[in-house]
């Protein structure tokens, strides 16, 4: 934190840098004063790549300044205002408005996920911002919660950090050999090295909405290879909290960019939800606007561009390879797509192929190849046009084992979890019982899963010491109606400390299933992973 005095650095003879507000992959953001207009501003100092030659550095600097000036022309209430773009000592700086709030990422970290109403408000604001940017030929390419500001004084939502934005038609940083952006929020066509357009920002918005609603990206994994595999190949599984907005989220997370929900329809659906409180539906006869443009614009060739044909063929190949009949072909495809994606991120292709099963590291005939680096699970939600493997064909991720329980079900649990019974409940416990994964199988109860969870929520204070923040949400599990119950409590002893529980209940095949995980509040990411893996691999009647 800076102090008043002569130690302040002044750039371009005008902007006094006073205190560092944050640092990211593309540079440092400073709180500053515009000494000419006597106003507070934010200044982004873009980092220099010392590995570049002088000519390469000059070309990158020129491109950065050109694209920053294009962003400065954007005018929208939900886009950060860029006041100036300057150069000082051959380094570019972007001068922006200074907002008085935290980022969406900070707010989620401090206060937890938002409800569907707030997520819809955020989505509408960002769709408006992206519409203005895309109309001007500017792609953001780094939509994520850390780049969305929530202004305290007005509750205004502000899209910021166009530091890696691309002006339409310009050469991208990715094409010059360096992957830019945040992998958990990056569209699969960008991961696969296909030249992208506005629809890639819309995928990122879909991932952001999932994070806002659940607290975590659906593509979060423990390694870069795992993240890339999740984005490019795994089935997309939105969190249960996304149920009120599920058609929007699923539409935005459609892997084929040609079939992805467009901005206008996404905004209409979110506005409909805010007006009615009901889960929105697609307009009758809807197809993405970019398809309509090709069909309806006189004299325009309706044949997709080469890049889009490539994208479609890769997506079709991915879907075919997901079918369990040809596991060896799937492992080759996974490796090939990930090699293309990882090449820009500096990850060794040889290391990836060793993990794919082709180098002897995987079991023969396994359909879970190329997942040695993946910690997490493929989800149960299937995009339109895809074929999901049956649950009985699924295998346990690396570090897990498939437990065939004598109570008549199977699921994947961590290798070191041990089984115990307590009445009608079965527990799989981590060493020291830090994590407790429970399963209950009973006859259906009156009112179905939602009523069961609501009754449990009402009885929470009597069954769980220090019960608080209970929330029951209607959702789906596979094709079944389900209910998710979340709550925080104080644990059974002072030594145990505060804990959080995720609990999903659904009916299937004439039985009611209840699966939950309980963990210390400081270990929720791992708990959510164990919970998701258990649900995704859960098979009744085994």
Short mmCIF file of C-alpha atoms in Angstrom, two decimals:
data_model
loop_
_atom_site.label_atom_id
_atom_site.label_comp_id
_atom_site.label_asym_id
_atom_site.label_seq_id
_atom_site.Cartn_x
_atom_site.Cartn_y
_atom_site.Cartn_z
CA UNK A 1 0.00 0.00 0.00
CA UNK A 2 1.45 3.35 -1.03
CA UNK A 3 1.83 6.40 1.19
CA UNK A 4 1.57 10.08 0.29
CA UNK A 5 4.87 11.58 -0.79
CA UNK A 6 7.44 11.79 -3.55
CA UNK A 7 7.80 8.00 -3.80
CA UNK A 8 4.70 7.79 -6.00
CA UNK A 9 5.39 6.91 -9.62
CA UNK A 10 3.83 9.15 -12.26
CA UNK A 11 3.30 7.75 -15.76
CA UNK A 12 2.70 9.66 -18.99
CA UNK A 13 3.33 12.83 -16.98
CA UNK A 14 -0.21 12.63 -15.61
CA UNK A 15 -1.27 9.48 -13.71
CA UNK A 16 0.11 9.01 -10.21
CA UNK A 17 0.18 5.35 -9.15
CA UNK A 18 -0.61 5.19 -5.44
CA UNK A 19 -1.49 1.68 -4.30
CA UNK A 20 -1.61 -1.75 -5.89
CA UNK A 21 -5.16 -3.10 -6.00
CA UNK A 22 -4.44 -6.50 -7.51
CA UNK A 23 -2.31 -8.62 -9.79
CA UNK A 24 -3.32 -11.01 -12.56
CA UNK A 25 -1.74 -12.96 -15.35
CA UNK A 26 -1.76 -9.94 -17.67
CA UNK A 27 -0.56 -7.23 -15.30
CA UNK A 28 -0.96 -5.17 -12.15
CA UNK A 29 -3.90 -2.87 -11.34
CA UNK A 30 -3.15 0.32 -9.41
CA UNK A 31 -5.32 2.86 -7.63
CA UNK A 32 -4.20 6.16 -9.08
CA UNK A 33 -4.97 9.85 -9.45
CA UNK A 34 -5.40 11.67 -12.73
CA UNK A 35 -3.51 14.84 -11.80
CA UNK A 36 -4.85 16.77 -14.79
CA UNK A 37 -8.56 16.19 -14.07
CA UNK A 38 -8.07 15.58 -10.31
CA UNK A 39 -10.05 12.34 -10.21
CA UNK A 40 -9.39 8.85 -8.87
CA UNK A 41 -8.84 6.18 -11.51
CA UNK A 42 -7.64 2.60 -11.85
CA UNK A 43 -4.57 1.97 -14.00
CA UNK A 44 -3.68 -1.42 -15.42
CA UNK A 45 0.02 -1.86 -16.03
CA UNK A 46 0.46 -4.65 -18.56
CA UNK A 47 3.34 -7.03 -17.89
CA UNK A 48 6.21 -7.43 -20.32
CA UNK A 49 7.30 -10.81 -21.61
CA UNK A 50 11.07 -10.79 -21.25
CA UNK A 51 11.38 -13.91 -23.42
CA UNK A 52 10.37 -11.98 -26.54
CA UNK A 53 12.79 -10.40 -28.97
CA UNK A 54 12.72 -6.64 -29.39
CA UNK A 55 10.67 -6.91 -32.59
CA UNK A 56 8.23 -9.37 -31.04
CA UNK A 57 7.84 -7.15 -27.97
CA UNK A 58 7.15 -4.13 -30.18
CA UNK A 59 4.54 -6.01 -32.22
CA UNK A 60 2.80 -7.25 -29.07
CA UNK A 61 2.87 -3.78 -27.53
CA UNK A 62 1.42 -2.24 -30.70
CA UNK A 63 -1.33 -4.85 -30.85
CA UNK A 64 -2.16 -4.39 -27.16
CA UNK A 65 -2.46 -0.64 -27.58
CA UNK A 66 -4.57 -1.01 -30.71
CA UNK A 67 -6.98 -3.45 -29.09
CA UNK A 68 -7.14 -1.45 -25.86
CA UNK A 69 -8.11 1.62 -27.85
CA UNK A 70 -10.88 -0.38 -29.51
CA UNK A 71 -12.19 -1.39 -26.08
CA UNK A 72 -12.04 2.28 -25.04
CA UNK A 73 -14.66 3.03 -27.71
CA UNK A 74 -17.21 0.72 -26.06
CA UNK A 75 -20.02 2.48 -24.22
CA UNK A 76 -22.36 0.43 -22.06
CA UNK A 77 -23.47 0.78 -18.42
CA UNK A 78 -22.12 -2.68 -17.62
CA UNK A 79 -18.72 -2.29 -19.30
CA UNK A 80 -15.85 -0.69 -17.41
CA UNK A 81 -15.19 2.83 -18.69
CA UNK A 82 -11.74 3.15 -20.27
CA UNK A 83 -10.58 6.75 -19.97
CA UNK A 84 -7.22 6.55 -21.68
CA UNK A 85 -4.59 4.25 -23.16
CA UNK A 86 -1.01 5.45 -22.75
CA UNK A 87 2.56 4.26 -23.11
CA UNK A 88 5.35 5.02 -20.67
CA UNK A 89 8.90 3.71 -20.96
CA UNK A 90 7.71 1.44 -23.80
CA UNK A 91 5.14 -0.21 -21.53
CA UNK A 92 1.35 0.07 -22.19
CA UNK A 93 -1.09 1.22 -19.50
CA UNK A 94 -4.89 1.25 -19.54
CA UNK A 95 -6.59 3.97 -17.47
CA UNK A 96 -10.08 3.03 -16.29
CA UNK A 97 -12.83 4.17 -13.97
CA UNK A 98 -12.30 3.22 -10.33
CA UNK A 99 -15.22 1.27 -8.87
CA UNK A 100 -16.00 1.01 -5.16
CA UNK A 101 -16.83 -2.70 -4.93
CA UNK A 102 -15.41 -6.21 -4.90
CA UNK A 103 -15.38 -8.70 -7.72
CA UNK A 104 -18.04 -11.39 -8.04
CA UNK A 105 -15.33 -13.91 -7.11
CA UNK A 106 -14.59 -12.01 -3.88
CA UNK A 107 -18.28 -11.77 -3.05
CA UNK A 108 -18.84 -15.50 -3.58
CA UNK A 109 -15.79 -16.29 -1.45
CA UNK A 110 -17.02 -14.01 1.35
CA UNK A 111 -20.81 -14.48 1.24
CA UNK A 112 -21.29 -17.74 -0.62
CA UNK A 113 -23.23 -18.45 -3.84
CA UNK A 114 -26.03 -16.17 -5.01
CA UNK A 115 -29.64 -17.20 -5.57
CA UNK A 116 -31.21 -17.71 -8.99
CA UNK A 117 -32.77 -14.22 -9.02
CA UNK A 118 -29.38 -12.55 -8.52
CA UNK A 119 -27.68 -14.89 -11.00
CA UNK A 120 -30.29 -13.95 -13.60
CA UNK A 121 -29.65 -10.25 -12.92
CA UNK A 122 -25.91 -10.77 -13.36
CA UNK A 123 -26.47 -12.76 -16.55
CA UNK A 124 -28.70 -10.08 -18.09
CA UNK A 125 -26.16 -7.36 -17.34
CA UNK A 126 -23.27 -9.33 -18.81
CA UNK A 127 -25.24 -10.31 -21.91
CA UNK A 128 -25.92 -6.63 -22.53
CA UNK A 129 -22.24 -5.82 -22.11
CA UNK A 130 -21.16 -8.63 -24.42
CA UNK A 131 -23.73 -7.63 -27.01
CA UNK A 132 -22.19 -4.16 -27.23
CA UNK A 133 -18.65 -5.55 -27.38
CA UNK A 134 -19.47 -8.18 -29.99
CA UNK A 135 -21.31 -5.66 -32.17
CA UNK A 136 -18.09 -3.63 -32.22
CA UNK A 137 -16.06 -6.71 -33.17
CA UNK A 138 -14.46 -7.10 -29.72
CA UNK A 139 -14.28 -10.51 -28.00
CA UNK A 140 -13.57 -10.49 -24.26
CA UNK A 141 -12.08 -14.04 -24.04
CA UNK A 142 -11.75 -14.05 -20.23
CA UNK A 143 -15.27 -14.00 -18.77
CA UNK A 144 -14.97 -15.21 -15.16
CA UNK A 145 -16.16 -14.07 -11.70
CA UNK A 146 -12.87 -12.27 -10.96
CA UNK A 147 -13.52 -9.99 -13.97
CA UNK A 148 -17.02 -8.96 -12.89
CA UNK A 149 -17.21 -6.09 -10.40
CA UNK A 150 -20.15 -5.47 -8.06
CA UNK A 151 -20.28 -1.76 -7.28
CA UNK A 152 -21.20 -1.17 -3.63
CA UNK A 153 -22.87 2.21 -3.96
CA UNK A 154 -25.21 1.29 -6.82
CA UNK A 155 -25.10 -2.55 -6.99
CA UNK A 156 -24.08 -2.04 -10.62
CA UNK A 157 -22.53 -5.02 -12.39
CA UNK A 158 -19.42 -4.12 -14.36
CA UNK A 159 -17.54 -6.30 -16.84
CA UNK A 160 -13.87 -5.44 -16.63
CA UNK A 161 -10.40 -6.64 -17.61
CA UNK A 162 -10.46 -6.68 -21.38
CA UNK A 163 -6.70 -7.21 -21.08
CA UNK A 164 -6.74 -10.22 -23.43
CA UNK A 165 -9.64 -9.03 -25.58
CA UNK A 166 -9.38 -9.68 -29.28
CA UNK A 167 -10.46 -7.37 -32.05
CA UNK A 168 -12.18 -9.32 -34.80
CA UNK A 169 -9.72 -10.26 -37.54
CA UNK A 170 -6.58 -9.68 -35.44
CA UNK A 171 -3.99 -12.33 -34.70
CA UNK A 172 -4.56 -13.76 -31.22
CA UNK A 173 -2.02 -14.41 -28.52
CA UNK A 174 -3.06 -18.06 -28.61
CA UNK A 175 -2.09 -18.28 -32.26
CA UNK A 176 1.40 -17.03 -31.45
CA UNK A 177 1.93 -19.93 -29.08
CA UNK A 178 0.70 -18.88 -25.62
CA UNK A 179 -2.68 -19.87 -24.24
CA UNK A 180 -4.48 -16.94 -22.60
CA UNK A 181 -7.58 -16.97 -20.46
CA UNK A 182 -8.85 -19.06 -17.56
CA UNK A 183 -9.20 -22.75 -18.54
CA UNK A 184 -12.21 -23.40 -16.27
CA UNK A 185 -14.16 -20.74 -18.19
CA UNK A 186 -12.75 -21.28 -21.69
CA UNK A 187 -14.93 -22.69 -24.47
CA UNK A 188 -14.00 -26.11 -25.90
CA UNK A 189 -13.52 -24.75 -29.42
CA UNK A 190 -10.83 -22.43 -28.07
CA UNK A 191 -9.24 -25.32 -26.20
CA UNK A 192 -9.17 -27.29 -29.46
CA UNK A 193 -7.36 -24.49 -31.27
CA UNK A 194 -10.27 -23.48 -33.50
CA UNK A 195 -10.59 -19.77 -34.34
CA UNK A 196 -13.48 -18.53 -32.22
CA UNK A 197 -16.19 -15.91 -32.19
CA UNK A 198 -18.76 -14.34 -29.84
CA UNK A 199 -20.26 -17.72 -28.95
CA UNK A 200 -17.06 -18.57 -27.04
CA UNK A 201 -17.77 -15.71 -24.62
CA UNK A 202 -21.29 -17.12 -24.16
CA UNK A 203 -19.88 -20.51 -23.07
CA UNK A 204 -17.77 -18.67 -20.50
CA UNK A 205 -20.89 -16.89 -19.26
CA UNK A 206 -22.61 -20.26 -18.79
CA UNK A 207 -19.70 -21.48 -16.64
CA UNK A 208 -19.77 -18.21 -14.69
CA UNK A 209 -23.49 -18.60 -13.92
CA UNK A 210 -22.81 -22.10 -12.56
CA UNK A 211 -20.10 -20.70 -10.31
CA UNK A 212 -22.32 -17.86 -9.11
CA UNK A 213 -25.08 -20.34 -8.21
CA UNK A 214 -22.96 -23.07 -6.62
CA UNK A 215 -19.69 -21.42 -5.60
CA UNK A 216 -17.55 -23.45 -8.00
CA UNK A 217 -17.02 -23.87 -11.73
CA UNK A 218 -18.42 -27.17 -13.06
CA UNK A 219 -15.03 -27.72 -14.72
CA UNK A 220 -12.91 -27.33 -11.57
CA UNK A 221 -10.36 -30.12 -11.27
CA UNK A 222 -7.05 -30.57 -9.44
CA UNK A 223 -4.82 -30.28 -12.50
CA UNK A 224 -4.66 -28.38 -15.77
CA UNK A 225 -4.94 -31.62 -17.72
CA UNK A 226 -8.04 -32.51 -15.73
CA UNK A 227 -9.64 -29.13 -16.42
CA UNK A 228 -8.97 -29.37 -20.14
CA UNK A 229 -10.38 -32.90 -20.26
CA UNK A 230 -13.50 -31.74 -18.39
CA UNK A 231 -14.07 -28.83 -20.77
CA UNK A 232 -13.37 -30.67 -24.01
CA UNK A 233 -14.58 -34.22 -23.39
CA UNK A 234 -16.47 -34.91 -20.15
CA UNK A 235 -20.25 -34.70 -20.08
CA UNK A 236 -21.30 -31.29 -18.82
CA UNK A 237 -23.02 -31.51 -15.45
CA UNK A 238 -24.43 -28.19 -14.19
CA UNK A 239 -24.73 -27.98 -10.40
CA UNK A 240 -28.04 -28.79 -8.75
CA UNK A 241 -28.41 -25.11 -7.75
CA UNK A 242 -28.70 -24.22 -11.44
CA UNK A 243 -32.08 -25.99 -11.72
CA UNK A 244 -34.19 -22.77 -11.84
CA UNK A 245 -32.09 -21.54 -14.80
CA UNK A 246 -31.18 -24.94 -16.23
CA UNK A 247 -32.37 -24.37 -19.84
CA UNK A 248 -30.21 -21.23 -20.04
CA UNK A 249 -27.16 -22.85 -18.49
CA UNK A 250 -27.44 -25.98 -20.63
CA UNK A 251 -27.93 -23.87 -23.75
CA UNK A 252 -24.85 -21.75 -23.06
CA UNK A 253 -22.76 -24.85 -22.25
CA UNK A 254 -23.61 -26.57 -25.54
CA UNK A 255 -20.25 -27.79 -26.87
CA UNK A 256 -21.07 -27.26 -30.54
CA UNK A 257 -20.83 -23.47 -31.00
CA UNK A 258 -23.28 -23.68 -33.89
CA UNK A 259 -25.96 -25.01 -31.52
CA UNK A 260 -25.10 -22.87 -28.52
CA UNK A 261 -27.82 -20.61 -27.12
CA UNK A 262 -27.43 -17.13 -28.55
CA UNK A 263 -27.29 -13.94 -26.50
CA UNK A 264 -30.74 -12.62 -27.45
CA UNK A 265 -32.56 -15.82 -26.46
CA UNK A 266 -30.51 -16.22 -23.28
CA UNK A 267 -31.37 -12.69 -22.21
CA UNK A 268 -35.06 -13.18 -23.03
CA UNK A 269 -35.18 -16.34 -20.93
CA UNK A 270 -33.42 -14.72 -17.96
CA UNK A 271 -35.79 -11.76 -18.08
CA UNK A 272 -38.75 -14.16 -18.22
CA UNK A 273 -37.45 -15.91 -15.09
CA UNK A 274 -37.09 -12.60 -13.22
CA UNK A 275 -40.61 -11.59 -14.24
CA UNK A 276 -42.34 -14.87 -13.38
CA UNK A 277 -40.05 -16.76 -10.99
CA UNK A 278 -40.55 -19.87 -13.15
CA UNK A 279 -37.92 -21.86 -15.01
CA UNK A 280 -37.78 -20.29 -18.48
CA UNK A 281 -38.39 -22.19 -21.72
CA UNK A 282 -37.00 -21.75 -25.21
CA UNK A 283 -39.16 -19.78 -27.62
CA UNK A 284 -41.29 -21.96 -29.87
CA UNK A 285 -39.33 -22.78 -33.02
CA UNK A 286 -36.16 -21.19 -31.68
CA UNK A 287 -32.83 -21.79 -33.39
CA UNK A 288 -29.67 -19.75 -32.79
CA UNK A 289 -29.70 -16.36 -34.52
CA UNK A 290 -26.46 -17.07 -36.38
CA UNK A 291 -28.24 -20.02 -38.09
CA UNK A 292 -31.19 -17.80 -39.00
CA UNK A 293 -28.84 -15.19 -40.42
CA UNK A 294 -27.29 -17.75 -42.78
CA UNK A 295 -30.69 -19.01 -43.97
CA UNK A 296 -32.45 -15.70 -44.31
CA UNK A 297 -29.82 -13.26 -45.59
CA UNK A 298 -30.27 -12.99 -49.40
CA UNK A 299 -27.26 -13.98 -51.45
CA UNK A 300 -25.28 -15.38 -48.50
CA UNK A 301 -23.81 -18.88 -48.72
CA UNK A 302 -25.54 -21.13 -46.20
CA UNK A 303 -22.52 -23.46 -46.00
CA UNK A 304 -20.65 -23.19 -42.67
CA UNK A 305 -17.15 -21.73 -42.79
CA UNK A 306 -14.17 -24.06 -42.76
CA UNK A 307 -13.48 -23.35 -39.11
CA UNK A 308 -17.07 -24.14 -38.17
CA UNK A 309 -17.02 -27.34 -40.27
CA UNK A 310 -13.88 -28.31 -38.39
CA UNK A 311 -15.57 -27.55 -35.06
CA UNK A 312 -18.65 -29.54 -36.01
CA UNK A 313 -16.62 -32.52 -37.23
CA UNK A 314 -14.58 -32.53 -34.01
CA UNK A 315 -17.71 -32.36 -31.91
CA UNK A 316 -19.30 -35.22 -33.90
CA UNK A 317 -16.14 -37.27 -33.51
CA UNK A 318 -16.13 -36.58 -29.78
CA UNK A 319 -19.73 -37.75 -29.45
CA UNK A 320 -19.09 -40.94 -31.42
CA UNK A 321 -16.00 -41.68 -29.35
CA UNK A 322 -17.96 -41.25 -26.11
CA UNK A 323 -19.92 -44.42 -26.90
CA UNK A 324 -18.51 -47.33 -24.89
CA UNK A 325 -18.34 -49.69 -27.90
CA UNK A 326 -14.94 -48.36 -29.04
CA UNK A 327 -12.82 -47.54 -25.98
CA UNK A 328 -9.45 -47.65 -27.75
CA UNK A 329 -10.54 -45.07 -30.34
CA UNK A 330 -11.85 -42.83 -27.59
CA UNK A 331 -8.51 -42.82 -25.80
CA UNK A 332 -6.73 -41.77 -28.98
CA UNK A 333 -9.24 -38.98 -29.59
CA UNK A 334 -9.05 -37.71 -26.03
CA UNK A 335 -5.28 -37.63 -26.25
CA UNK A 336 -5.33 -35.88 -29.63
CA UNK A 337 -7.74 -33.16 -28.55
CA UNK A 338 -5.94 -32.62 -25.27
CA UNK A 339 -2.55 -32.48 -26.97
CA UNK A 340 -3.88 -29.64 -29.12
CA UNK A 341 -5.26 -27.84 -26.07
CA UNK A 342 -2.29 -28.47 -23.83
CA UNK A 343 0.24 -27.42 -26.44
CA UNK A 344 -0.73 -23.79 -25.90
CA UNK A 345 -0.46 -24.24 -22.16
CA UNK A 346 3.04 -25.69 -22.23
CA UNK A 347 2.06 -29.20 -21.06
CA UNK A 348 4.05 -32.16 -22.39
CA UNK A 349 2.20 -34.20 -25.01
CA UNK A 350 4.32 -37.22 -24.12
CA UNK A 351 3.19 -37.03 -20.51
CA UNK A 352 -0.43 -36.81 -21.63
CA UNK A 353 -0.13 -39.87 -23.88
CA UNK A 354 1.43 -41.86 -21.05
CA UNK A 355 -1.67 -41.09 -18.99
CA UNK A 356 -4.03 -41.97 -21.84
CA UNK A 357 -3.54 -45.71 -21.64
CA UNK A 358 -1.72 -45.82 -24.96
CA UNK A 359 1.65 -45.93 -23.18
CA UNK A 360 0.72 -48.80 -20.89
CA UNK A 361 -0.52 -46.63 -18.04
CA UNK A 362 -4.19 -47.58 -18.32
CA UNK A 363 -6.14 -50.79 -18.08
CA UNK A 364 -6.75 -52.50 -21.41
CA UNK A 365 -10.14 -51.62 -22.83
CA UNK A 366 -10.80 -48.96 -20.22
CA UNK A 367 -13.30 -46.26 -21.17
CA UNK A 368 -11.78 -43.91 -18.60
CA UNK A 369 -8.53 -43.30 -20.44
CA UNK A 370 -6.65 -40.00 -20.37
CA UNK A 371 -8.06 -39.23 -16.93
CA UNK A 372 -5.09 -39.94 -14.70
CA UNK A 373 -4.73 -36.23 -14.09
CA UNK A 374 -8.45 -35.71 -13.58
CA UNK A 375 -9.76 -35.33 -10.07
CA UNK A 376 -13.52 -35.04 -10.26
CA UNK A 377 -16.13 -36.66 -12.43
CA UNK A 378 -17.96 -36.60 -15.67
CA UNK A 379 -21.48 -35.41 -15.12
CA UNK A 380 -24.89 -36.86 -15.77
CA UNK A 381 -26.29 -34.00 -17.82
CA UNK A 382 -26.11 -34.65 -21.55
CA UNK A 383 -26.16 -31.94 -24.21
CA UNK A 384 -28.73 -32.37 -27.01
CA UNK A 385 -27.53 -34.80 -29.63
CA UNK A 386 -25.03 -36.62 -27.42
CA UNK A 387 -25.11 -40.21 -26.21
CA UNK A 388 -24.43 -40.78 -22.53
CA UNK A 389 -22.79 -43.94 -21.31
CA UNK A 390 -24.98 -46.04 -19.04
CA UNK A 391 -24.24 -45.68 -15.36
CA UNK A 392 -23.35 -49.35 -15.10
CA UNK A 393 -20.56 -48.80 -17.68
CA UNK A 394 -18.90 -45.99 -15.74
CA UNK A 395 -15.62 -46.55 -14.01
CA UNK A 396 -14.08 -44.95 -10.95
CA UNK A 397 -11.78 -41.95 -11.52
CA UNK A 398 -8.13 -42.16 -10.56
CA UNK A 399 -7.77 -42.39 -6.77
CA UNK A 400 -11.25 -43.94 -6.36
CA UNK A 401 -12.60 -47.47 -6.24
CA UNK A 402 -16.03 -48.74 -7.27
CA UNK A 403 -17.73 -50.07 -4.12
CA UNK A 404 -20.46 -52.69 -4.67
CA UNK A 405 -22.44 -52.31 -1.47
CA UNK A 406 -24.36 -55.27 0.02
CA UNK A 407 -27.34 -52.95 0.49
CA UNK A 408 -27.92 -53.13 -3.27
CA UNK A 409 -26.13 -50.22 -4.91
CA UNK A 410 -22.69 -49.25 -6.14
CA UNK A 411 -20.76 -45.99 -6.20
CA UNK A 412 -17.19 -44.72 -6.44
CA UNK A 413 -15.46 -43.71 -3.21
CA UNK A 414 -11.89 -42.73 -2.40
CA UNK A 415 -9.47 -45.64 -2.10
CA UNK A 416 -8.87 -45.00 1.61
CA UNK A 417 -12.54 -44.67 2.65
CA UNK A 418 -13.85 -47.42 4.91
CA UNK A 419 -17.42 -48.71 5.19
CA UNK A 420 -19.58 -48.84 8.31
CA UNK A 421 -23.31 -49.17 9.01
CA UNK A 422 -25.59 -47.28 11.35
CA UNK A 423 -29.14 -48.65 11.24
CA UNK A 424 -30.58 -48.06 7.78
CA UNK A 425 -27.68 -45.78 6.86
CA UNK A 426 -24.39 -46.81 5.25
CA UNK A 427 -21.30 -44.63 5.71
CA UNK A 428 -18.03 -44.47 3.80
CA UNK A 429 -15.57 -42.60 6.03
CA UNK A 430 -12.21 -41.00 5.32
CA UNK A 431 -9.33 -41.59 7.78
CA UNK A 432 -10.20 -39.73 10.99
CA UNK A 433 -13.78 -39.31 9.70
CA UNK A 434 -12.97 -35.87 8.32
CA UNK A 435 -15.25 -36.65 5.38
CA UNK A 436 -18.41 -38.69 5.90
CA UNK A 437 -20.23 -39.99 2.83
CA UNK A 438 -23.64 -41.45 3.66
CA UNK A 439 -26.27 -43.45 1.75
CA UNK A 440 -29.82 -44.32 2.79
CA UNK A 441 -32.13 -46.56 0.74
CA UNK A 442 -35.78 -46.74 1.85
CA UNK A 443 -39.29 -47.05 0.48
CA UNK A 444 -40.74 -43.85 -1.04
CA UNK A 445 -42.12 -41.42 1.52
CA UNK A 446 -45.17 -39.12 1.31
CA UNK A 447 -44.71 -36.02 -0.83
CA UNK A 448 -41.62 -37.29 -2.64
CA UNK A 449 -38.00 -36.06 -2.36
CA UNK A 450 -38.84 -32.37 -2.01
CA UNK A 451 -41.19 -32.94 0.91
CA UNK A 452 -38.68 -35.29 2.55
CA UNK A 453 -35.92 -32.71 2.37
CA UNK A 454 -38.19 -29.93 3.61
CA UNK A 455 -39.17 -32.02 6.62
CA UNK A 456 -35.50 -32.73 7.28
CA UNK A 457 -34.73 -29.02 7.03
CA UNK A 458 -37.47 -28.21 9.54
CA UNK A 459 -36.04 -30.81 11.95
CA UNK A 460 -32.46 -29.64 11.35
CA UNK A 461 -32.01 -27.70 14.63
CA UNK A 462 -32.97 -30.76 16.67
CA UNK A 463 -30.75 -33.22 14.78
CA UNK A 464 -27.69 -31.09 14.02
CA UNK A 465 -26.13 -28.88 16.73
CA UNK A 466 -25.84 -25.25 15.65
CA UNK A 467 -27.93 -25.85 12.51
CA UNK A 468 -27.98 -22.81 10.19
CA UNK A 469 -28.18 -21.63 6.57
CA UNK A 470 -30.43 -24.54 5.59
CA UNK A 471 -31.62 -24.48 1.99
CA UNK A 472 -33.72 -26.99 0.01
CA UNK A 473 -33.75 -26.80 -3.80
CA UNK A 474 -35.80 -28.81 -6.26
CA UNK A 475 -33.54 -30.23 -8.97
CA UNK A 476 -32.98 -33.34 -11.11
CA UNK A 477 -30.70 -36.36 -10.89
CA UNK A 478 -30.33 -38.01 -14.29
CA UNK A 479 -33.95 -38.27 -15.43
CA UNK A 480 -35.40 -38.26 -11.91
CA UNK A 481 -36.92 -35.38 -9.94
CA UNK A 482 -34.71 -34.75 -6.94
CA UNK A 483 -34.17 -32.35 -4.02
CA UNK A 484 -30.90 -30.92 -2.73
CA UNK A 485 -30.56 -29.95 0.92
CA UNK A 486 -27.55 -27.92 2.09
CA UNK A 487 -26.78 -26.65 5.57
CA UNK A 488 -24.02 -25.67 7.97
CA UNK A 489 -23.79 -26.87 11.57
CA UNK A 490 -21.36 -26.97 14.49
CA UNK A 491 -20.38 -30.65 14.37
CA UNK A 492 -20.87 -33.16 17.13
CA UNK A 493 -18.02 -31.77 19.27
CA UNK A 494 -16.01 -28.60 19.73
CA UNK A 495 -12.94 -30.40 18.42
CA UNK A 496 -14.78 -31.31 15.23
CA UNK A 497 -15.71 -27.71 14.48
CA UNK A 498 -18.21 -26.27 11.96
CA UNK A 499 -19.23 -28.56 9.12
CA UNK A 500 -21.24 -28.30 5.92
CA UNK A 501 -23.50 -30.98 4.43
CA UNK A 502 -24.66 -31.63 0.85
CA UNK A 503 -27.61 -34.05 0.66
CA UNK A 504 -29.44 -35.20 -2.49
CA UNK A 505 -32.63 -37.29 -2.43
CA UNK A 506 -34.46 -38.88 -5.38
CA UNK A 507 -36.79 -41.80 -6.26
CA UNK A 508 -35.85 -44.48 -8.78
CA UNK A 509 -37.21 -47.94 -9.52
CA UNK A 510 -39.69 -47.85 -6.65
CA UNK A 511 -37.06 -46.91 -4.03
CA UNK A 512 -35.96 -43.63 -2.46
CA UNK A 513 -32.24 -42.89 -2.41
CA UNK A 514 -30.56 -40.34 -0.16
CA UNK A 515 -26.83 -39.58 -0.66
CA UNK A 516 -24.95 -36.99 1.37
CA UNK A 517 -21.48 -35.84 2.34
CA UNK A 518 -20.45 -33.94 5.47
CA UNK A 519 -17.12 -32.11 5.78
CA UNK A 520 -15.38 -29.25 7.63
CA UNK A 521 -16.33 -25.88 6.18
CA UNK A 522 -12.72 -25.32 5.14
CA UNK A 523 -12.67 -28.44 2.94
CA UNK A 524 -15.80 -27.95 0.84
CA UNK A 525 -14.09 -28.20 -2.53
CA UNK A 526 -12.90 -31.73 -1.77
CA UNK A 527 -16.26 -32.60 -0.24
CA UNK A 528 -18.07 -31.42 -3.37
CA UNK A 529 -15.78 -33.55 -5.49
CA UNK A 530 -16.50 -36.68 -3.41
CA UNK A 531 -20.22 -35.88 -3.56
CA UNK A 532 -20.23 -35.37 -7.34
CA UNK A 533 -18.24 -38.54 -8.00
CA UNK A 534 -20.56 -40.58 -5.77
CA UNK A 535 -23.67 -39.25 -7.52
CA UNK A 536 -22.30 -39.62 -11.01
CA UNK A 537 -21.25 -43.25 -10.47
CA UNK A 538 -24.17 -44.26 -8.24
CA UNK A 539 -26.00 -47.29 -9.64
CA UNK A 540 -29.01 -48.76 -7.82
CA UNK A 541 -29.85 -52.44 -7.75
CA UNK A 542 -26.26 -53.71 -7.97
#
